[in-house]
Amino acid sequence: MKRYEDVPLKKAAGATFTPGALADFVARQICKFVPSPACSALRICDPAIGEGALLLSLLAELTRKGFTNLTVHGFETNPASLAAAQTLLQCHYPQLRLHLRPADFLEAATSEIGLFDLIIANPPYVRTQILGAVQAQRLAARFGLSGRVDLAHAFLAAIGAVLQDDGVAGIILSNRFLSTRSGKASRQALLKADSLRHIWDLGDTKLFSAAVLPAVLLMHRKAGVETPSAPLFSSIYETTAPPDHQAADALHALDYEGVVAIDDGRRFRVAHGGLDSSPAIPAVWRIKTPLKDAWLARVREHTWGIFSDLGKIRVGIKTCADKVFIRSDWESLPEHEQPEPDLLRCLTSHHVARRFKAHSAVAPRKVLYPHLIRDGQRSAVELSAYPRAAAYLERHRKTLSARSYITGAGRQWYELWVPQDPAAWQSPKLVFRDIAQTPVFWVDMDKTIVNGDCYWITGNSERMDLLWLAAAISNSLFIEEFYDHRFNNKLFAGRRRFMTQYVEHFPLPDPQTALAQELISIAQTLHADPEQLAGAGLVRRIDHLTKLAFGLK
């Protein structure tokens, strides 16, 4: 799409070079499944070789174990990176049978390149928007993918296609793969292939210089085994809890379980268990341990409904031209360009976020919202009926028309990219920040439009009690525990993602119980007088009541 045409080359290629410590870790895990050196020659492949760090680590580990009969194949589309990899590997292993190709592995994987015994990879991560719709559809058709495709999904499918029976593959991915809906089809394919052996969610270990939260998948295609063992799952996330163990670095902390302090002063909570790929929430892979399972089972026993029962959860509007559509100084424009009041709507965003009730903005922002419902369908307003808005938009026509993906979809050049449902803005709604260290949910009774940095749920005016109950539950310490037990998808600095696929599964207790009724009352009180949030009394009461409502001590 046009708005992604100017992304940097490195981002467009999905290039993120692998740190040496992580390369060594993946190499060690692969070699745990490799038979003795007395076996036949090993064919090794890196499908996105970069500058050769992964192969160098794997060759060092194999050499240390006594393997000598090795043939290495590598693929790379960047000539400079390929040349660097060639020099590096030949310098360390001058006798190595080395076959590096200036080619796209995804193209080569559909031809006769043979099968490989060992594959080590850090495939590029490129979103559908940057790939472009045509390329994404072509990859989906070639590798049997569905949904929103990113380049890593295609690499996973291609790697599986060229992995030999009894072969082993170690693959570094963004840990988004474990939880986003776009990766669902690829995750299901991995489980169906029965080759997945271990998953490491390396969380916020900051192993990469870029803002990458990595995961490692280990695949071992064991021939002749009818019921392979269930995949193992390990996770590591930063914490401030007192440590139980000491390790040199985050990767060596994985040798322990519990809270591990490392030499640079950080502490991590390390957990080891199995993979929970429960069909109840198919969009998420999480770690499964007896303690977590018992906690979640107790919550399920006391769950009356979930947040999606309230209504559809939506992300806020996306204009793709915020400087044109969103302002706090509309009155400063020339009078003939000040849009008609019917089209200027109050905007809610993370700037006014506060639990239970949003802050009153000093300089409230308004959005020029050119959409309405006509004959039951959403449509763009007729600009001829709004001459002042038309004059303003016309002045910005060049910027707005550059969003060719909108006109290409048969829509008007002055529309918002994602306007959502114009009729739904009138209803009371529960709004919440997308990214936050702790949950921040509030009830909006002012018919505002929600910006794209937040999500929202429209409440049923006949069951406002459920909206208030959801506000209380979502702002409790309990929901933080629930999120971490059920999803445990965090960004840096402990920030969580509160988006549809997680929040729709947040639990609700029976609203008719005395506990729920008190929670509803407190939520209404804090909305009417948010200054009481400064005192801990009602907040602590919510935390206490919520745990009791779900059968927890």
Coordinates of C-alpha atoms in Angstrom, one line a residue:
M1 CA 0.0 0.0 0.0
K2 CA 1.1 3.5 -0.8
R3 CA 1.6 4.6 2.9
Y4 CA 4.2 1.8 3.3
E5 CA 6.2 2.5 0.1
D6 CA 8.8 4.5 1.9
V7 CA 9.7 2.1 4.7
P8 CA 13.4 1.7 5.2
L9 CA 15.0 -1.1 3.2
K10 CA 16.0 -3.0 6.3
K11 CA 12.4 -3.0 7.6
A12 CA 11.0 -3.9 4.2
A13 CA 13.3 -6.9 4.1
G14 CA 12.5 -7.8 7.7
A15 CA 16.3 -8.0 8.4
T16 CA 17.2 -8.3 12.1
F17 CA 20.6 -9.8 12.6
T18 CA 20.9 -12.4 15.4
P19 CA 23.0 -11.7 18.5
G20 CA 25.8 -14.2 19.1
A21 CA 24.5 -15.4 22.5
L22 CA 21.1 -16.2 21.0
A23 CA 22.7 -17.9 18.0
D24 CA 24.7 -20.1 20.4
F25 CA 21.6 -20.9 22.4
V26 CA 19.6 -22.1 19.4
A27 CA 22.6 -24.1 18.2
R28 CA 22.9 -25.9 21.5
Q29 CA 19.2 -26.8 21.5
I30 CA 19.4 -28.2 17.9
C31 CA 22.4 -30.3 18.8
K32 CA 20.7 -32.0 21.7
F33 CA 18.6 -33.9 19.0
V34 CA 21.4 -34.7 16.6
P35 CA 22.6 -38.3 16.7
S36 CA 26.3 -39.3 17.2
P37 CA 29.0 -38.2 14.9
A38 CA 29.2 -41.7 13.5
C39 CA 26.1 -41.0 11.4
S40 CA 26.1 -40.1 7.7
A41 CA 26.8 -36.7 6.3
L42 CA 24.7 -33.8 7.6
R43 CA 23.1 -31.4 5.2
I44 CA 22.6 -28.0 6.9
C45 CA 20.6 -25.0 5.8
D46 CA 20.1 -21.4 6.8
P47 CA 17.2 -20.0 4.7
A48 CA 17.9 -16.4 5.6
I49 CA 21.6 -16.4 6.3
G50 CA 22.2 -12.7 6.9
E51 CA 25.8 -12.3 7.9
G52 CA 26.2 -15.9 9.1
A53 CA 26.0 -15.7 12.8
L54 CA 23.5 -18.6 13.2
L55 CA 25.5 -20.9 11.0
L56 CA 28.8 -20.0 12.7
S57 CA 27.3 -21.0 16.1
L58 CA 25.8 -24.2 14.8
L59 CA 29.1 -25.2 13.1
A60 CA 31.0 -24.5 16.3
E61 CA 28.7 -26.6 18.3
L62 CA 28.8 -29.5 15.8
T63 CA 32.6 -29.3 15.6
R64 CA 32.8 -29.4 19.3
K65 CA 30.8 -32.6 19.4
G66 CA 33.0 -34.2 16.8
F67 CA 31.0 -33.8 13.6
T68 CA 33.1 -33.3 10.4
N69 CA 31.1 -34.5 7.5
L70 CA 29.0 -31.3 7.0
T71 CA 27.6 -29.6 3.9
V72 CA 26.1 -26.1 4.4
H73 CA 23.6 -24.4 2.2
G74 CA 22.5 -20.8 2.7
F75 CA 20.1 -18.3 1.0
E76 CA 20.2 -14.6 1.1
T77 CA 18.8 -11.8 -1.1
N78 CA 21.1 -9.1 0.2
P79 CA 24.5 -9.3 -1.7
A80 CA 26.5 -7.4 1.0
S81 CA 25.2 -9.7 3.7
L82 CA 25.9 -12.8 1.6
A83 CA 29.4 -11.7 0.9
A84 CA 30.1 -11.1 4.6
A85 CA 28.7 -14.5 5.5
Q86 CA 30.8 -16.2 2.9
T87 CA 34.0 -14.5 4.2
L88 CA 33.1 -15.3 7.8
L89 CA 32.4 -19.0 7.3
Q90 CA 35.3 -19.7 5.0
C91 CA 37.7 -17.9 7.4
H92 CA 36.6 -20.2 10.3
Y93 CA 36.0 -23.4 8.3
P94 CA 38.2 -23.2 5.1
Q95 CA 37.5 -26.9 4.3
L96 CA 33.7 -26.6 4.7
R97 CA 31.5 -27.6 1.7
L98 CA 29.7 -24.3 1.4
H99 CA 27.0 -23.5 -1.0
L100 CA 25.6 -20.0 -0.5
R101 CA 23.1 -18.7 -3.0
P102 CA 22.0 -15.1 -3.8
A103 CA 18.4 -16.3 -3.9
D104 CA 15.1 -16.1 -2.2
F105 CA 14.6 -19.3 -0.1
L106 CA 10.9 -19.1 -0.6
E107 CA 11.4 -19.3 -4.4
A108 CA 14.0 -22.1 -4.1
A109 CA 11.9 -24.1 -1.6
T110 CA 9.4 -24.9 -4.3
S111 CA 12.1 -26.3 -6.7
E112 CA 14.4 -29.2 -6.2
I113 CA 16.8 -28.1 -3.5
G114 CA 16.6 -31.3 -1.6
L115 CA 15.9 -32.0 2.1
F116 CA 18.0 -30.9 5.0
D117 CA 19.0 -32.7 8.3
L118 CA 19.5 -29.4 10.2
I119 CA 17.9 -26.0 9.7
I120 CA 18.7 -23.0 11.7
A121 CA 16.9 -19.8 10.9
N122 CA 15.9 -16.2 11.9
P123 CA 13.4 -15.6 9.1
P124 CA 12.4 -12.0 8.3
Y125 CA 9.3 -10.6 9.9
V126 CA 7.4 -8.4 7.5
R127 CA 3.8 -7.4 8.0
T128 CA 1.1 -7.9 5.4
Q129 CA 0.9 -4.1 4.9
I130 CA 4.6 -3.9 3.9
L131 CA 4.5 -7.1 1.8
G132 CA 1.6 -5.7 -0.1
A133 CA -1.7 -7.6 -0.8
V134 CA -0.6 -9.2 -4.0
Q135 CA 2.6 -10.6 -2.6
A136 CA 0.8 -11.8 0.6
Q137 CA -1.9 -13.6 -1.5
R138 CA 0.8 -15.2 -3.7
L139 CA 2.6 -16.5 -0.6
A140 CA -0.7 -17.7 0.9
A141 CA -1.6 -19.6 -2.2
R142 CA 1.9 -21.2 -2.6
F143 CA 2.2 -22.4 1.0
G144 CA -1.4 -23.1 1.9
L145 CA -1.7 -20.2 4.3
S146 CA -4.8 -18.3 5.4
G147 CA -5.7 -15.1 7.2
R148 CA -3.2 -12.2 7.5
V149 CA 0.1 -13.5 6.2
D150 CA 3.5 -12.2 7.2
L151 CA 6.7 -13.4 5.7
A152 CA 7.7 -15.5 8.7
H153 CA 4.6 -17.7 8.2
A154 CA 5.7 -18.5 4.7
F155 CA 9.2 -19.3 5.9
L156 CA 7.8 -21.7 8.5
A157 CA 5.8 -23.5 5.9
A158 CA 8.8 -23.7 3.6
I159 CA 11.2 -24.9 6.3
G160 CA 8.7 -27.7 7.2
A161 CA 8.6 -28.7 3.5
V162 CA 12.4 -29.2 3.2
L163 CA 13.1 -30.7 6.7
Q164 CA 14.2 -34.3 6.4
D165 CA 12.7 -37.1 8.5
D166 CA 14.6 -37.2 11.8
G167 CA 15.7 -33.6 10.9
V168 CA 15.9 -30.8 13.4
A169 CA 15.1 -27.1 13.0
G170 CA 15.7 -24.2 15.4
I171 CA 13.8 -21.1 14.4
I172 CA 13.8 -17.6 15.9
L173 CA 10.6 -15.6 15.6
S174 CA 8.9 -12.6 17.1
N175 CA 6.9 -13.8 20.1
R176 CA 3.9 -12.2 18.5
F177 CA 3.7 -15.4 16.6
L178 CA 2.6 -17.2 19.8
S179 CA -0.5 -15.1 20.3
T180 CA -1.7 -13.1 17.3
R181 CA -4.6 -14.2 15.3
S182 CA -2.6 -13.8 12.1
G183 CA -0.3 -16.7 13.2
K184 CA -3.2 -19.1 14.0
A185 CA -3.1 -21.1 10.8
S186 CA 0.7 -21.5 11.0
R187 CA 0.4 -22.6 14.6
Q188 CA -2.2 -25.2 13.8
A189 CA -0.1 -26.5 10.9
L190 CA 2.9 -27.0 13.3
L191 CA 0.8 -28.9 15.8
K192 CA -0.7 -31.1 13.0
A193 CA 2.8 -31.9 11.7
D194 CA 3.7 -33.3 15.2
S195 CA 7.3 -32.0 14.9
L196 CA 7.2 -29.2 17.5
R197 CA 9.3 -30.1 20.5
H198 CA 10.0 -27.0 22.5
I199 CA 9.0 -23.3 22.6
W200 CA 10.9 -20.6 24.4
D201 CA 9.2 -17.3 24.9
L202 CA 12.1 -15.0 25.5
G203 CA 9.9 -12.1 26.4
D204 CA 11.5 -8.8 27.4
T205 CA 15.1 -10.2 27.7
K206 CA 16.3 -7.4 25.3
L207 CA 18.6 -9.8 23.5
F208 CA 18.2 -7.8 20.3
S209 CA 19.3 -4.1 20.0
A210 CA 16.0 -3.5 18.1
A211 CA 12.7 -3.6 19.9
V212 CA 12.2 -7.3 19.2
L213 CA 10.7 -9.7 21.7
P214 CA 11.9 -13.1 20.4
A215 CA 10.7 -16.7 20.7
V216 CA 12.5 -19.9 19.6
L217 CA 10.8 -22.9 18.2
L218 CA 12.5 -26.3 18.1
M219 CA 11.2 -28.8 15.6
H220 CA 12.3 -32.5 15.4
R221 CA 10.6 -34.6 12.8
K222 CA 10.9 -38.0 14.4
A223 CA 10.1 -40.6 11.8
G224 CA 8.1 -43.7 12.8
V225 CA 6.8 -42.2 16.1
E226 CA 3.0 -42.4 16.2
T227 CA 2.4 -40.4 19.3
P228 CA 5.3 -37.9 19.8
S229 CA 5.6 -36.2 23.2
A230 CA 3.7 -33.0 23.7
P231 CA 5.8 -29.8 23.1
L232 CA 7.5 -28.2 26.1
F233 CA 7.2 -24.5 26.8
S234 CA 9.6 -22.2 28.7
S235 CA 9.1 -18.5 29.4
I236 CA 11.2 -15.7 30.8
Y237 CA 10.0 -12.2 31.7
E238 CA 11.5 -9.4 33.8
T239 CA 10.3 -9.0 37.4
T240 CA 11.1 -7.1 40.6
A241 CA 10.5 -10.1 42.9
P242 CA 13.3 -11.3 45.1
P243 CA 15.6 -13.8 43.4
D244 CA 15.9 -17.6 44.1
H245 CA 18.9 -18.2 41.8
Q246 CA 21.8 -16.4 40.1
A247 CA 22.9 -16.7 36.5
A248 CA 25.3 -15.0 34.2
D249 CA 22.7 -13.8 31.7
A250 CA 19.1 -14.1 30.6
L251 CA 19.7 -17.2 28.4
H252 CA 21.6 -19.1 31.2
A253 CA 18.7 -18.1 33.6
L254 CA 16.6 -20.6 31.6
D255 CA 18.6 -23.4 33.3
Y256 CA 16.6 -22.5 36.5
E257 CA 12.9 -22.1 37.5
G258 CA 11.6 -19.3 39.6
V259 CA 13.1 -15.8 39.9
V260 CA 16.6 -15.6 38.6
A261 CA 19.0 -12.6 39.0
I262 CA 21.5 -12.0 36.3
D263 CA 24.9 -10.3 36.4
D264 CA 23.7 -7.0 35.0
G265 CA 21.2 -6.5 37.9
R266 CA 18.0 -7.5 36.2
R267 CA 15.7 -10.2 37.5
F268 CA 13.6 -12.6 35.5
R269 CA 10.8 -15.0 36.3
V270 CA 11.5 -18.3 34.6
A271 CA 8.8 -20.9 34.1
H272 CA 8.9 -24.3 32.5
G273 CA 5.9 -26.4 31.5
G274 CA 4.0 -27.7 28.5
L275 CA 2.3 -26.0 25.7
D276 CA -1.4 -25.1 26.2
S277 CA -3.0 -24.8 22.8
S278 CA -6.5 -24.9 24.3
P279 CA -9.3 -24.7 21.6
A280 CA -11.0 -22.3 24.0
I281 CA -8.7 -19.5 22.9
P282 CA -7.1 -20.8 19.7
A283 CA -5.4 -17.5 19.0
V284 CA -2.9 -18.0 21.9
W285 CA -0.2 -20.4 22.8
R286 CA 0.7 -20.2 26.5
I287 CA 2.7 -22.1 29.0
K288 CA 0.9 -24.8 30.9
T289 CA 1.8 -25.6 34.5
P290 CA -0.1 -27.3 37.3
L291 CA -0.2 -24.1 39.3
K292 CA -1.5 -21.9 36.5
D293 CA -4.0 -24.6 35.4
A294 CA -5.4 -24.9 38.9
W295 CA -5.8 -21.1 39.2
L296 CA -7.6 -20.8 35.9
A297 CA -9.8 -23.8 36.7
R298 CA -11.0 -22.1 39.8
V299 CA -11.7 -18.9 37.9
R300 CA -13.7 -20.9 35.3
E301 CA -15.8 -22.4 38.0
H302 CA -16.9 -18.9 39.0
T303 CA -17.3 -17.4 35.6
W304 CA -20.8 -16.3 34.6
G305 CA -19.8 -14.7 31.2
I306 CA -17.0 -13.0 29.4
F307 CA -16.5 -9.5 28.1
S308 CA -17.4 -10.4 24.5
D309 CA -20.9 -11.1 25.9
L310 CA -21.3 -7.3 26.4
G311 CA -20.9 -6.6 22.7
K312 CA -18.4 -6.3 19.9
I313 CA -14.9 -5.2 20.9
R314 CA -13.5 -2.7 18.4
V315 CA -10.3 -0.8 18.0
G316 CA -10.7 3.0 17.7
I317 CA -10.8 5.0 14.4
K318 CA -7.8 5.2 12.2
T319 CA -7.6 8.2 9.9
C320 CA -4.1 7.6 8.3
A321 CA -4.0 11.4 8.2
D322 CA -4.3 12.5 11.8
K323 CA -2.8 16.0 11.2
V324 CA -5.7 16.7 8.9
F325 CA -8.6 15.1 10.7
I326 CA -7.7 15.6 14.4
R327 CA -7.0 19.0 16.0
S328 CA -7.5 20.9 19.2
D329 CA -7.6 24.3 17.5
W330 CA -10.4 24.1 14.9
E331 CA -11.6 27.5 16.0
S332 CA -8.3 29.1 14.9
L333 CA -9.0 28.2 11.2
P334 CA -10.5 30.8 8.8
E335 CA -14.2 30.9 9.4
H336 CA -15.0 29.5 5.9
E337 CA -12.8 26.4 6.7
Q338 CA -14.2 25.7 10.2
P339 CA -16.1 22.4 9.7
E340 CA -19.8 22.4 10.6
P341 CA -20.4 21.3 14.2
D342 CA -22.3 18.2 13.0
L343 CA -19.0 16.8 11.7
L344 CA -16.7 17.8 14.6
R345 CA -16.9 15.1 17.3
C346 CA -15.1 14.9 20.7
L347 CA -12.2 12.4 20.6
T348 CA -11.1 10.1 23.3
S349 CA -7.5 8.8 23.3
H350 CA -4.9 7.5 25.7
H351 CA -4.0 11.2 26.5
V352 CA -7.1 11.4 28.7
A353 CA -6.9 7.8 30.0
R354 CA -7.8 7.2 33.6
R355 CA -9.5 4.3 35.4
F356 CA -13.3 4.5 35.6
K357 CA -13.6 8.0 34.1
A358 CA -11.4 9.8 31.6
H359 CA -9.6 13.0 32.5
S360 CA -11.1 16.3 31.2
A361 CA -8.7 17.5 28.6
V362 CA -7.4 21.0 29.0
A363 CA -7.4 21.4 25.2
P364 CA -9.8 18.7 24.0
R365 CA -9.2 17.3 20.6
K366 CA -11.9 16.9 18.1
V367 CA -12.1 14.7 15.0
L368 CA -13.6 15.7 11.7
Y369 CA -15.8 12.7 11.2
P370 CA -17.3 12.5 7.7
H371 CA -19.4 9.4 8.1
L372 CA -23.0 8.6 8.9
I373 CA -25.6 5.9 8.7
R374 CA -27.8 6.0 5.6
D375 CA -30.5 3.4 5.0
G376 CA -28.9 1.2 7.7
Q377 CA -25.5 1.4 6.0
R378 CA -22.4 3.4 6.8
S379 CA -21.5 5.9 4.2
A380 CA -19.5 9.1 3.7
V381 CA -21.3 12.4 4.0
E382 CA -22.1 14.4 0.9
L383 CA -19.6 17.3 1.1
S384 CA -22.0 19.5 -0.9
A385 CA -24.1 19.7 2.3
Y386 CA -21.1 20.8 4.3
P387 CA -19.4 23.7 2.4
R388 CA -17.0 24.7 5.2
A389 CA -15.8 21.1 5.8
A390 CA -15.5 20.7 2.1
A391 CA -13.3 23.8 1.8
Y392 CA -11.0 22.5 4.6
L393 CA -10.7 19.0 3.1
E394 CA -10.2 20.4 -0.3
R395 CA -7.2 22.3 0.9
H396 CA -5.7 19.0 2.1
R397 CA -6.9 17.0 -0.9
K398 CA -3.4 16.1 -2.1
T399 CA -2.5 14.6 1.3
L400 CA -5.8 12.7 1.6
S401 CA -5.8 11.5 -2.0
A402 CA -2.3 10.0 -1.5
R403 CA -4.1 7.4 0.6
S404 CA -4.7 5.4 -2.6
Y405 CA -5.7 2.3 -0.6
I406 CA -8.9 4.2 0.3
T407 CA -9.9 5.2 -3.2
G408 CA -8.7 1.8 -4.5
A409 CA -11.3 0.3 -2.3
G410 CA -14.0 2.3 -4.0
R411 CA -14.4 4.8 -1.2
Q412 CA -14.3 8.6 -1.1
W413 CA -10.9 10.4 -0.9
Y414 CA -11.9 12.2 2.3
E415 CA -13.1 9.2 4.3
L416 CA -11.3 7.8 7.4
W417 CA -9.5 4.5 6.8
V418 CA -11.2 2.8 9.8
P419 CA -14.3 4.9 10.9
Q420 CA -16.0 2.0 12.7
D421 CA -19.8 2.1 13.2
P422 CA -21.1 5.7 13.3
A423 CA -24.3 4.7 15.1
A424 CA -22.4 2.9 17.9
W425 CA -20.7 6.1 19.2
Q426 CA -24.0 7.3 20.7
S427 CA -24.1 4.4 23.2
P428 CA -22.4 4.1 26.6
K429 CA -19.1 2.3 26.2
L430 CA -16.2 0.8 28.0
V431 CA -12.9 2.2 26.7
F432 CA -9.4 1.0 27.4
R433 CA -5.8 1.7 26.4
D434 CA -4.2 -0.7 23.9
I435 CA -0.7 -0.7 25.6
A436 CA -0.3 -0.2 29.3
Q437 CA 1.7 -1.6 32.2
T438 CA -1.5 -2.0 34.2
P439 CA -5.1 -2.1 32.9
V440 CA -6.8 1.3 32.4
F441 CA -10.5 0.9 31.6
W442 CA -13.1 3.7 31.9
V443 CA -16.8 4.2 31.1
D444 CA -17.6 6.8 28.5
M445 CA -21.1 8.3 28.7
D446 CA -20.3 11.4 26.5
K447 CA -20.8 9.8 23.1
T448 CA -17.2 10.5 22.1
I449 CA -15.3 8.9 19.3
V450 CA -12.5 6.6 20.3
N451 CA -9.1 7.0 18.7
G452 CA -7.0 4.1 17.3
D453 CA -4.7 4.0 20.4
C454 CA -7.6 2.5 22.4
Y455 CA -10.3 -0.2 22.1
W456 CA -13.9 0.0 23.1
I457 CA -17.0 -2.1 23.9
T458 CA -20.5 -0.7 23.4
G459 CA -22.7 -1.5 26.3
N460 CA -26.4 -2.5 26.2
S461 CA -28.4 0.3 27.7
E462 CA -30.8 -2.3 29.2
R463 CA -27.9 -4.0 31.0
M464 CA -25.7 -1.1 32.1
D465 CA -24.9 -3.1 35.3
L466 CA -22.7 -5.4 33.1
L467 CA -20.7 -2.4 31.8
W468 CA -20.1 -1.2 35.4
L469 CA -19.2 -4.7 36.5
A470 CA -16.8 -5.0 33.6
A471 CA -15.2 -1.7 34.6
A472 CA -14.6 -2.9 38.1
I473 CA -13.2 -6.3 37.1
S474 CA -10.9 -4.9 34.4
N475 CA -9.3 -2.4 36.7
S476 CA -8.5 -5.0 39.4
L477 CA -5.3 -6.7 40.3
F478 CA -7.1 -9.9 39.6
I479 CA -7.3 -9.1 35.9
E480 CA -3.6 -8.5 35.8
E481 CA -3.1 -12.0 37.2
F482 CA -5.6 -13.4 34.8
Y483 CA -3.9 -11.8 31.9
D484 CA -0.5 -13.1 32.9
H485 CA -1.8 -16.7 33.6
R486 CA -3.8 -16.9 30.4
F487 CA -1.9 -14.8 27.9
N488 CA 1.4 -13.5 29.4
N489 CA 2.2 -11.4 26.3
K490 CA 4.2 -8.4 27.5
L491 CA 6.3 -5.8 25.8
F492 CA 9.3 -4.0 27.3
A493 CA 9.0 -2.5 30.8
G494 CA 6.2 -5.0 31.7
R495 CA 3.7 -3.3 29.4
R496 CA 0.7 -5.5 28.4
R497 CA -1.3 -5.5 25.2
F498 CA -5.0 -5.0 25.8
M499 CA -6.6 -5.9 22.5
T500 CA -9.7 -7.7 21.3
Q501 CA -8.3 -11.2 21.2
Y502 CA -7.4 -11.0 24.9
V503 CA -10.0 -8.7 26.4
E504 CA -12.9 -10.6 24.8
H505 CA -12.0 -13.5 27.1
F506 CA -11.9 -11.5 30.4
P507 CA -14.3 -13.2 32.8
L508 CA -17.4 -11.8 34.6
P509 CA -18.9 -13.2 37.8
D510 CA -22.6 -13.6 38.2
P511 CA -23.9 -10.0 38.3
Q512 CA -26.8 -11.0 40.7
T513 CA -24.5 -11.9 43.6
A514 CA -23.9 -9.5 46.5
L515 CA -20.2 -9.4 45.6
A516 CA -20.9 -8.3 42.0
Q517 CA -23.6 -5.8 43.2
E518 CA -21.0 -4.1 45.5
L519 CA -18.4 -4.0 42.7
I520 CA -21.0 -2.3 40.4
S521 CA -21.7 0.2 43.1
I522 CA -18.1 1.0 43.6
A523 CA -17.4 1.4 39.9
Q524 CA -20.3 3.9 39.7
T525 CA -19.0 5.8 42.7
L526 CA -15.5 6.1 41.2
H527 CA -16.9 7.2 37.9
A528 CA -19.0 9.9 39.6
D529 CA -16.1 11.0 41.8
P530 CA -12.8 9.8 40.3
E531 CA -10.8 11.9 42.9
Q532 CA -11.5 8.9 45.2
L533 CA -9.0 6.9 43.2
A534 CA -6.3 8.8 45.0
G535 CA -7.3 7.1 48.2
A536 CA -6.6 3.4 48.4
G537 CA -9.8 2.3 50.2
L538 CA -12.2 1.7 47.3
V539 CA -9.4 0.4 45.0
R540 CA -8.3 -2.2 47.6
R541 CA -12.0 -3.1 48.1
I542 CA -12.4 -3.8 44.4
D543 CA -9.3 -6.0 44.5
H544 CA -10.6 -7.9 47.5
L545 CA -14.1 -8.4 46.2
T546 CA -13.0 -9.5 42.7
K547 CA -10.8 -12.3 44.1
L548 CA -13.7 -13.5 46.3
A549 CA -16.1 -13.3 43.3
F550 CA -13.9 -15.7 41.4
G551 CA -13.3 -18.1 44.3
L552 CA -9.7 -17.0 45.0
K553 CA -8.2 -16.2 48.4

